[in-house]
Amino acid sequence: MRDGRFITFEGIDGSGKSTQARLLHAALTARGVDAVLTREPGGAPGAEDIRRLLVEGDPDRWSPETEILLFTAARRDHLEKTIEPALVKGKTVVSDRFADSTRVYQGAARGELRELVDRLHEMAIGREPDMTLVIDMEPEEALRRGLARASGEDRFEDMGLDFQQRLREGFLTLAHDHPDRCRVIDGNRPEDAVAGDVLAAVLGSE
Ligand code: ADP
Ligand code: TYD
């Protein structure tokens, strides 16, 4: 059997990734595609335990280096337990964030950490998505949306607007550097309009 497709959503906090991942999963399922919806950090029981260590508590709880190791450990578990088993069965995997988030977030926190991120990815993960949808948004509006959610998981969102602005640029640069797999979608529109572009991009690249 042919491996399934691995599709990821990326973007700043509150850009609508979770909403769009859910809508794409529903649209694919309605078309008879066997699809799995998952997320990072998390997506497998062990990785969800690591998620709690990452998203709750004081922003200074971990050093940036420790944070990269925790994200990579969570990702390895997610890959082994959820992503790869589904892909080998021919299922489509839709993930709300993956390795690009570590490249952009931890690289934006301290530029020189990007090399550590890349080396760890090569050694422990070694897999890229077939397609990445970057949901692009004004940080002001995204931050307002994200904080309105009040999920109790705001350790990263608490880092503020300047940081979100750097992240936005980071995602756009990454999309520019990987035009083979990345599509930038304007997220500053109603959900249905964004979802229409997402589905067209996914179906158009089959
Ligand atoms: P992310 O996963 O990128 O943080 P979410 O999908 O959780 O973003 O969306 C953040 C908030 O914004 C949620 O309350 C969601 O209902 C809302 N939202 C998502 N997409 C849109 C949109 N296109 N227009 C207005 N609000 C939206
Ligand atoms: P997520 O639950 O996707 O948050 P949101 O819905 O607000 O976008 O991710 C939690 C936080 O973890 C988010 O601020 C992004 C951050 N993060 C990283 O810093 N590095 C990573 O590798 C991943 C996957 C997430």
PDB file of C-alpha atoms and ligand atoms in Angstrom:
ATOM      1  CA  MET A   1       0.000   0.000   0.000  1.00  0.00           C
ATOM      2  CA  ARG A   2       1.131   3.548  -0.753  1.00  0.00           C
ATOM      3  CA  ASP A   3       1.953   5.722   2.287  1.00  0.00           C
ATOM      4  CA  GLY A   4      -0.690   8.305   3.180  1.00  0.00           C
ATOM      5  CA  ARG A   5      -0.127  12.055   2.947  1.00  0.00           C
ATOM      6  CA  PHE A   6       1.299  14.021   5.830  1.00  0.00           C
ATOM      7  CA  ILE A   7      -0.220  17.534   6.001  1.00  0.00           C
ATOM      8  CA  THR A   8       0.688  20.123   8.646  1.00  0.00           C
ATOM      9  CA  PHE A   9      -0.671  23.509   9.720  1.00  0.00           C
ATOM     10  CA  GLU A  10       1.684  26.201  10.951  1.00  0.00           C
ATOM     11  CA  GLY A  11       1.378  29.816  12.049  1.00  0.00           C
ATOM     12  CA  ILE A  12       1.403  32.086  15.068  1.00  0.00           C
ATOM     13  CA  ASP A  13      -0.771  31.534  18.139  1.00  0.00           C
ATOM     14  CA  GLY A  14      -4.447  32.274  17.466  1.00  0.00           C
ATOM     15  CA  SER A  15      -4.069  32.291  13.659  1.00  0.00           C
ATOM     16  CA  GLY A  16      -6.781  29.646  13.285  1.00  0.00           C
ATOM     17  CA  LYS A  17      -4.655  26.521  12.769  1.00  0.00           C
ATOM     18  CA  SER A  18      -6.688  24.281  15.073  1.00  0.00           C
ATOM     19  CA  THR A  19      -9.932  25.454  13.474  1.00  0.00           C
ATOM     20  CA  GLN A  20      -8.576  24.883   9.949  1.00  0.00           C
ATOM     21  CA  ALA A  21      -7.036  21.505  10.809  1.00  0.00           C
ATOM     22  CA  ARG A  22     -10.409  20.371  12.134  1.00  0.00           C
ATOM     23  CA  LEU A  23     -12.267  21.707   9.054  1.00  0.00           C
ATOM     24  CA  LEU A  24      -9.808  20.081   6.633  1.00  0.00           C
ATOM     25  CA  HIS A  25     -10.059  16.769   8.483  1.00  0.00           C
ATOM     26  CA  ALA A  26     -13.879  16.966   8.267  1.00  0.00           C
ATOM     27  CA  ALA A  27     -13.812  17.896   4.558  1.00  0.00           C
ATOM     28  CA  LEU A  28     -11.440  15.036   3.706  1.00  0.00           C
ATOM     29  CA  THR A  29     -13.465  12.555   5.768  1.00  0.00           C
ATOM     30  CA  ALA A  30     -16.651  13.693   3.972  1.00  0.00           C
ATOM     31  CA  ARG A  31     -14.883  12.895   0.676  1.00  0.00           C
ATOM     32  CA  GLY A  32     -14.188   9.348   1.890  1.00  0.00           C
ATOM     33  CA  VAL A  33     -10.516   9.948   2.738  1.00  0.00           C
ATOM     34  CA  ASP A  34      -9.304   7.981   5.777  1.00  0.00           C
ATOM     35  CA  ALA A  35      -7.764  10.849   7.750  1.00  0.00           C
ATOM     36  CA  VAL A  36      -6.341  11.273  11.257  1.00  0.00           C
ATOM     37  CA  LEU A  37      -6.407  14.634  13.072  1.00  0.00           C
ATOM     38  CA  THR A  38      -3.574  15.272  15.506  1.00  0.00           C
ATOM     39  CA  ARG A  39      -1.558  18.087  17.089  1.00  0.00           C
ATOM     40  CA  GLU A  40       1.734  19.190  18.584  1.00  0.00           C
ATOM     41  CA  PRO A  41       3.036  19.416  21.164  1.00  0.00           C
ATOM     42  CA  GLY A  42       1.141  16.201  21.928  1.00  0.00           C
ATOM     43  CA  GLY A  43      -0.723  13.822  19.635  1.00  0.00           C
ATOM     44  CA  ALA A  44       0.149  10.631  21.575  1.00  0.00           C
ATOM     45  CA  PRO A  45      -0.299   9.826  25.311  1.00  0.00           C
ATOM     46  CA  GLY A  46       3.372  10.296  26.248  1.00  0.00           C
ATOM     47  CA  ALA A  47       3.712  13.391  24.082  1.00  0.00           C
ATOM     48  CA  GLU A  48       0.594  14.883  25.734  1.00  0.00           C
ATOM     49  CA  ASP A  49       2.292  14.389  29.133  1.00  0.00           C
ATOM     50  CA  ILE A  50       5.307  16.319  27.809  1.00  0.00           C
ATOM     51  CA  ARG A  51       2.923  18.999  26.436  1.00  0.00           C
ATOM     52  CA  ARG A  52       1.737  19.776  29.950  1.00  0.00           C
ATOM     53  CA  LEU A  53       5.334  20.349  31.041  1.00  0.00           C
ATOM     54  CA  LEU A  54       5.768  22.785  28.139  1.00  0.00           C
ATOM     55  CA  VAL A  55       2.589  24.860  28.028  1.00  0.00           C
ATOM     56  CA  GLU A  56       1.770  25.322  31.721  1.00  0.00           C
ATOM     57  CA  GLY A  57       3.617  27.356  34.307  1.00  0.00           C
ATOM     58  CA  ASP A  58       6.111  30.176  34.369  1.00  0.00           C
ATOM     59  CA  PRO A  59       7.560  31.416  31.024  1.00  0.00           C
ATOM     60  CA  ASP A  60      11.070  31.008  32.523  1.00  0.00           C
ATOM     61  CA  ARG A  61      10.456  27.471  33.699  1.00  0.00           C
ATOM     62  CA  TRP A  62      12.811  25.944  31.091  1.00  0.00           C
ATOM     63  CA  SER A  63      15.917  27.213  29.380  1.00  0.00           C
ATOM     64  CA  PRO A  64      15.536  27.483  25.584  1.00  0.00           C
ATOM     65  CA  GLU A  65      17.868  24.476  25.197  1.00  0.00           C
ATOM     66  CA  THR A  66      15.780  22.309  27.547  1.00  0.00           C
ATOM     67  CA  GLU A  67      12.629  23.417  25.758  1.00  0.00           C
ATOM     68  CA  ILE A  68      14.024  22.232  22.399  1.00  0.00           C
ATOM     69  CA  LEU A  69      14.819  18.829  23.902  1.00  0.00           C
ATOM     70  CA  LEU A  70      11.294  18.528  25.329  1.00  0.00           C
ATOM     71  CA  PHE A  71       9.641  19.522  22.018  1.00  0.00           C
ATOM     72  CA  THR A  72      11.849  17.033  20.172  1.00  0.00           C
ATOM     73  CA  ALA A  73      11.110  14.244  22.678  1.00  0.00           C
ATOM     74  CA  ALA A  74       7.364  14.911  22.331  1.00  0.00           C
ATOM     75  CA  ARG A  75       7.690  14.921  18.526  1.00  0.00           C
ATOM     76  CA  ARG A  76       9.573  11.623  18.454  1.00  0.00           C
ATOM     77  CA  ASP A  77       6.837   9.971  20.526  1.00  0.00           C
ATOM     78  CA  HIS A  78       4.133  11.518  18.298  1.00  0.00           C
ATOM     79  CA  LEU A  79       5.920  10.287  15.162  1.00  0.00           C
ATOM     80  CA  GLU A  80       6.423   6.722  16.499  1.00  0.00           C
ATOM     81  CA  LYS A  81       3.018   6.233  18.071  1.00  0.00           C
ATOM     82  CA  THR A  82       0.621   8.220  15.876  1.00  0.00           C
ATOM     83  CA  ILE A  83       1.999   9.661  12.626  1.00  0.00           C
ATOM     84  CA  GLU A  84       4.031   6.796  11.148  1.00  0.00           C
ATOM     85  CA  PRO A  85       1.575   4.000  12.027  1.00  0.00           C
ATOM     86  CA  ALA A  86      -1.211   5.960  10.299  1.00  0.00           C
ATOM     87  CA  LEU A  87       0.867   6.832   7.207  1.00  0.00           C
ATOM     88  CA  VAL A  88       1.970   3.210   6.639  1.00  0.00           C
ATOM     89  CA  LYS A  89      -1.696   2.191   6.701  1.00  0.00           C
ATOM     90  CA  GLY A  90      -2.279   4.673   3.875  1.00  0.00           C
ATOM     91  CA  LYS A  91      -4.115   7.201   6.053  1.00  0.00           C
ATOM     92  CA  THR A  92      -3.815  10.953   5.602  1.00  0.00           C
ATOM     93  CA  VAL A  93      -2.414  12.664   8.717  1.00  0.00           C
ATOM     94  CA  VAL A  94      -3.461  16.277   9.444  1.00  0.00           C
ATOM     95  CA  SER A  95      -1.310  17.768  12.207  1.00  0.00           C
ATOM     96  CA  ASP A  96      -1.819  21.101  13.960  1.00  0.00           C
ATOM     97  CA  ARG A  97       1.906  22.089  14.089  1.00  0.00           C
ATOM     98  CA  PHE A  98       5.057  19.974  13.551  1.00  0.00           C
ATOM     99  CA  ALA A  99       8.816  20.600  13.205  1.00  0.00           C
ATOM    100  CA  ASP A 100       8.469  24.034  11.542  1.00  0.00           C
ATOM    101  CA  SER A 101       7.092  25.343  14.857  1.00  0.00           C
ATOM    102  CA  THR A 102      10.340  24.448  16.625  1.00  0.00           C
ATOM    103  CA  ARG A 103      12.410  25.972  13.819  1.00  0.00           C
ATOM    104  CA  VAL A 104      10.470  29.223  14.016  1.00  0.00           C
ATOM    105  CA  TYR A 105       9.606  29.560  17.742  1.00  0.00           C
ATOM    106  CA  GLN A 106      12.865  28.357  19.251  1.00  0.00           C
ATOM    107  CA  GLY A 107      14.862  29.971  16.420  1.00  0.00           C
ATOM    108  CA  ALA A 108      13.036  33.271  17.057  1.00  0.00           C
ATOM    109  CA  ALA A 109      13.709  33.061  20.791  1.00  0.00           C
ATOM    110  CA  ARG A 110      17.470  32.885  20.142  1.00  0.00           C
ATOM    111  CA  GLY A 111      18.761  32.816  16.568  1.00  0.00           C
ATOM    112  CA  GLU A 112      21.848  30.732  17.274  1.00  0.00           C
ATOM    113  CA  LEU A 113      19.654  27.870  18.565  1.00  0.00           C
ATOM    114  CA  ARG A 114      18.509  27.118  15.044  1.00  0.00           C
ATOM    115  CA  GLU A 115      21.538  24.893  14.480  1.00  0.00           C
ATOM    116  CA  LEU A 116      20.687  22.796  17.546  1.00  0.00           C
ATOM    117  CA  VAL A 117      17.080  22.525  16.328  1.00  0.00           C
ATOM    118  CA  ASP A 118      18.218  21.395  12.855  1.00  0.00           C
ATOM    119  CA  ARG A 119      20.731  18.853  14.145  1.00  0.00           C
ATOM    120  CA  LEU A 120      18.275  17.316  16.609  1.00  0.00           C
ATOM    121  CA  HIS A 121      15.629  17.152  13.878  1.00  0.00           C
ATOM    122  CA  GLU A 122      18.022  15.334  11.559  1.00  0.00           C
ATOM    123  CA  MET A 123      19.056  12.846  14.252  1.00  0.00           C
ATOM    124  CA  ALA A 124      15.748  12.155  16.019  1.00  0.00           C
ATOM    125  CA  ILE A 125      12.944  13.004  13.573  1.00  0.00           C
ATOM    126  CA  GLY A 126      14.192  13.039   9.968  1.00  0.00           C
ATOM    127  CA  ARG A 127      10.800  13.489   8.369  1.00  0.00           C
ATOM    128  CA  GLU A 128       9.152  16.452   6.638  1.00  0.00           C
ATOM    129  CA  PRO A 129       5.465  16.878   5.814  1.00  0.00           C
ATOM    130  CA  ASP A 130       4.272  16.378   2.227  1.00  0.00           C
ATOM    131  CA  MET A 131       2.394  19.661   2.520  1.00  0.00           C
ATOM    132  CA  THR A 132       2.456  22.553   5.006  1.00  0.00           C
ATOM    133  CA  LEU A 133      -0.279  25.197   5.181  1.00  0.00           C
ATOM    134  CA  VAL A 134       1.029  28.375   6.790  1.00  0.00           C
ATOM    135  CA  ILE A 135      -1.929  30.394   8.093  1.00  0.00           C
ATOM    136  CA  ASP A 136      -0.724  34.006   7.946  1.00  0.00           C
ATOM    137  CA  MET A 137      -2.316  36.588  10.259  1.00  0.00           C
ATOM    138  CA  GLU A 138      -1.888  40.014  11.784  1.00  0.00           C
ATOM    139  CA  PRO A 139      -0.348  39.344  15.220  1.00  0.00           C
ATOM    140  CA  GLU A 140      -2.616  41.945  16.893  1.00  0.00           C
ATOM    141  CA  GLU A 141      -5.774  40.179  15.730  1.00  0.00           C
ATOM    142  CA  ALA A 142      -4.365  36.691  16.354  1.00  0.00           C
ATOM    143  CA  LEU A 143      -3.268  37.591  19.861  1.00  0.00           C
ATOM    144  CA  ARG A 144      -6.725  38.996  20.614  1.00  0.00           C
ATOM    145  CA  ARG A 145      -8.347  35.786  19.336  1.00  0.00           C
ATOM    146  CA  GLY A 146      -5.913  33.569  21.224  1.00  0.00           C
ATOM    147  CA  LEU A 147      -6.245  35.335  24.556  1.00  0.00           C
ATOM    148  CA  ALA A 148     -10.036  35.410  24.205  1.00  0.00           C
ATOM    149  CA  ARG A 149      -9.854  31.638  24.344  1.00  0.00           C
ATOM    150  CA  ALA A 150      -8.419  31.694  27.925  1.00  0.00           C
ATOM    151  CA  SER A 151      -7.407  28.035  27.814  1.00  0.00           C
ATOM    152  CA  GLY A 152      -5.007  28.201  30.767  1.00  0.00           C
ATOM    153  CA  GLU A 153      -2.210  27.302  28.366  1.00  0.00           C
ATOM    154  CA  ASP A 154      -0.927  30.801  27.730  1.00  0.00           C
ATOM    155  CA  ARG A 155       2.721  30.396  28.689  1.00  0.00           C
ATOM    156  CA  PHE A 156       3.784  31.069  25.096  1.00  0.00           C
ATOM    157  CA  GLU A 157       1.139  33.642  24.234  1.00  0.00           C
ATOM    158  CA  ASP A 158       2.224  35.618  27.327  1.00  0.00           C
ATOM    159  CA  MET A 159       5.485  36.327  25.501  1.00  0.00           C
ATOM    160  CA  GLY A 160       3.813  39.290  23.757  1.00  0.00           C
ATOM    161  CA  LEU A 161       3.264  41.060  20.477  1.00  0.00           C
ATOM    162  CA  ASP A 162       6.882  41.693  19.452  1.00  0.00           C
ATOM    163  CA  PHE A 163       7.600  38.002  19.732  1.00  0.00           C
ATOM    164  CA  GLN A 164       4.479  37.135  17.679  1.00  0.00           C
ATOM    165  CA  GLN A 165       5.622  39.602  15.015  1.00  0.00           C
ATOM    166  CA  ARG A 166       9.011  37.874  14.795  1.00  0.00           C
ATOM    167  CA  LEU A 167       7.240  34.525  14.565  1.00  0.00           C
ATOM    168  CA  ARG A 168       5.069  35.726  11.687  1.00  0.00           C
ATOM    169  CA  GLU A 169       8.157  36.771   9.747  1.00  0.00           C
ATOM    170  CA  GLY A 170       9.829  33.469  10.633  1.00  0.00           C
ATOM    171  CA  PHE A 171       6.955  31.448   9.174  1.00  0.00           C
ATOM    172  CA  LEU A 172       6.862  33.557   5.991  1.00  0.00           C
ATOM    173  CA  THR A 173      10.632  33.136   5.508  1.00  0.00           C
ATOM    174  CA  LEU A 174      10.347  29.402   6.043  1.00  0.00           C
ATOM    175  CA  ALA A 175       7.501  29.164   3.489  1.00  0.00           C
ATOM    176  CA  HIS A 176       9.597  31.150   1.024  1.00  0.00           C
ATOM    177  CA  ASP A 177      12.562  28.779   1.557  1.00  0.00           C
ATOM    178  CA  HIS A 178      10.422  25.634   1.064  1.00  0.00           C
ATOM    179  CA  PRO A 179       8.068  26.457  -1.827  1.00  0.00           C
ATOM    180  CA  ASP A 180       7.864  22.741  -2.722  1.00  0.00           C
ATOM    181  CA  ARG A 181       5.773  21.883   0.333  1.00  0.00           C
ATOM    182  CA  CYS A 182       4.561  25.203   1.823  1.00  0.00           C
ATOM    183  CA  ARG A 183       1.471  27.245   0.894  1.00  0.00           C
ATOM    184  CA  VAL A 184       0.754  30.569   2.601  1.00  0.00           C
ATOM    185  CA  ILE A 185      -2.959  31.125   3.279  1.00  0.00           C
ATOM    186  CA  ASP A 186      -4.387  34.517   4.336  1.00  0.00           C
ATOM    187  CA  GLY A 187      -5.965  33.745   7.736  1.00  0.00           C
ATOM    188  CA  ASN A 188      -7.445  37.200   8.255  1.00  0.00           C
ATOM    189  CA  ARG A 189     -10.796  36.246   6.708  1.00  0.00           C
ATOM    190  CA  PRO A 190     -13.911  34.321   7.797  1.00  0.00           C
ATOM    191  CA  GLU A 191     -13.330  30.643   8.618  1.00  0.00           C
ATOM    192  CA  ASP A 192     -15.148  29.355   5.508  1.00  0.00           C
ATOM    193  CA  ALA A 193     -13.085  31.482   3.118  1.00  0.00           C
ATOM    194  CA  VAL A 194      -9.839  30.265   4.695  1.00  0.00           C
ATOM    195  CA  ALA A 195     -11.093  26.658   4.663  1.00  0.00           C
ATOM    196  CA  GLY A 196     -11.971  26.931   0.953  1.00  0.00           C
ATOM    197  CA  ASP A 197      -8.410  27.958   0.084  1.00  0.00           C
ATOM    198  CA  VAL A 198      -6.962  25.225   2.305  1.00  0.00           C
ATOM    199  CA  LEU A 199      -9.031  22.493   0.653  1.00  0.00           C
ATOM    200  CA  ALA A 200      -8.257  23.805  -2.840  1.00  0.00           C
ATOM    201  CA  ALA A 201      -4.514  23.763  -2.035  1.00  0.00           C
ATOM    202  CA  VAL A 202      -4.679  20.222  -0.650  1.00  0.00           C
ATOM    203  CA  LEU A 203      -6.771  18.793  -3.504  1.00  0.00           C
ATOM    204  CA  GLY A 204      -4.767  20.714  -6.092  1.00  0.00           C
ATOM    205  CA  SER A 205      -1.480  19.156  -4.990  1.00  0.00           C
ATOM    206  CA  GLU A 206      -2.618  15.490  -4.996  1.00  0.00           C
TER     207      GLU A 206
HETATM  208  P1  ADP B   1      -4.718  28.442  16.700  1.00  0.00           P
HETATM  209  O1  ADP B   1      -4.893  26.953  16.699  1.00  0.00           O
HETATM  210  O2  ADP B   1      -3.910  28.931  15.541  1.00  0.00           O
HETATM  211  O3  ADP B   1      -4.232  29.001  17.989  1.00  0.00           O
HETATM  212  P2  ADP B   1      -7.640  28.543  16.780  1.00  0.00           P
HETATM  213  O4  ADP B   1      -8.136  27.754  15.616  1.00  0.00           O
HETATM  214  O5  ADP B   1      -7.677  27.888  18.125  1.00  0.00           O
HETATM  215  O6  ADP B   1      -6.159  29.090  16.469  1.00  0.00           O
HETATM  216  O7  ADP B   1      -8.433  29.917  16.803  1.00  0.00           O
HETATM  217  C1  ADP B   1      -8.246  30.886  17.834  1.00  0.00           C
HETATM  218  C2  ADP B   1      -9.606  31.565  18.129  1.00  0.00           C
HETATM  219  O8  ADP B   1     -10.036  32.318  16.998  1.00  0.00           O
HETATM  220  C3  ADP B   1     -10.712  30.569  18.437  1.00  0.00           C
HETATM  221  O9  ADP B   1     -11.564  31.133  19.419  1.00  0.00           O
HETATM  222  C4  ADP B   1     -11.436  30.428  17.099  1.00  0.00           C
HETATM  223  O10 ADP B   1     -12.793  30.082  17.263  1.00  0.00           O
HETATM  224  C5  ADP B   1     -11.269  31.799  16.490  1.00  0.00           C
HETATM  225  N1  ADP B   1     -11.137  31.766  15.008  1.00  0.00           N
HETATM  226  C6  ADP B   1     -10.520  30.823  14.262  1.00  0.00           C
HETATM  227  N2  ADP B   1     -10.566  31.126  12.937  1.00  0.00           N
HETATM  228  C7  ADP B   1     -11.221  32.312  12.849  1.00  0.00           C
HETATM  229  C8  ADP B   1     -11.579  33.175  11.748  1.00  0.00           C
HETATM  230  N3  ADP B   1     -11.267  32.878  10.476  1.00  0.00           N
HETATM  231  N4  ADP B   1     -12.234  34.323  12.042  1.00  0.00           N
HETATM  232  C9  ADP B   1     -12.540  34.646  13.329  1.00  0.00           C
HETATM  233  N5  ADP B   1     -12.237  33.884  14.415  1.00  0.00           N
HETATM  234  C10 ADP B   1     -11.587  32.731  14.187  1.00  0.00           C
HETATM  235  P1  TYD B   2      -0.476  25.236  20.423  1.00  0.00           P
HETATM  236  O1  TYD B   2      -1.280  24.371  21.323  1.00  0.00           O
HETATM  237  O2  TYD B   2      -0.502  24.930  18.986  1.00  0.00           O
HETATM  238  O3  TYD B   2      -0.900  26.758  20.693  1.00  0.00           O
HETATM  239  P2  TYD B   2      -1.845  27.725  19.876  1.00  0.00           P
HETATM  240  O4  TYD B   2      -3.157  27.023  19.686  1.00  0.00           O
HETATM  241  O5  TYD B   2      -1.920  28.913  20.774  1.00  0.00           O
HETATM  242  O6  TYD B   2      -1.201  28.053  18.561  1.00  0.00           O
HETATM  243  O7  TYD B   2       1.053  25.237  20.909  1.00  0.00           O
HETATM  244  C1  TYD B   2       1.389  25.611  22.223  1.00  0.00           C
HETATM  245  C2  TYD B   2       2.561  26.557  22.190  1.00  0.00           C
HETATM  246  O8  TYD B   2       3.784  25.872  21.944  1.00  0.00           O
HETATM  247  C3  TYD B   2       2.450  27.627  21.113  1.00  0.00           C
HETATM  248  O9  TYD B   2       2.687  28.908  21.688  1.00  0.00           O
HETATM  249  C4  TYD B   2       3.553  27.297  20.164  1.00  0.00           C
HETATM  250  C5  TYD B   2       4.558  26.583  21.003  1.00  0.00           C
HETATM  251  N1  TYD B   2       5.441  25.647  20.285  1.00  0.00           N
HETATM  252  C6  TYD B   2       6.806  25.886  20.245  1.00  0.00           C
HETATM  253  O10 TYD B   2       7.302  26.889  20.795  1.00  0.00           O
HETATM  254  N2  TYD B   2       7.615  24.990  19.610  1.00  0.00           N
HETATM  255  C7  TYD B   2       7.119  23.867  19.026  1.00  0.00           C
HETATM  256  O11 TYD B   2       7.886  23.059  18.467  1.00  0.00           O
HETATM  257  C8  TYD B   2       5.690  23.619  19.071  1.00  0.00           C
HETATM  258  C9  TYD B   2       5.116  22.394  18.431  1.00  0.00           C
HETATM  259  C10 TYD B   2       4.892  24.547  19.710  1.00  0.00           C
END
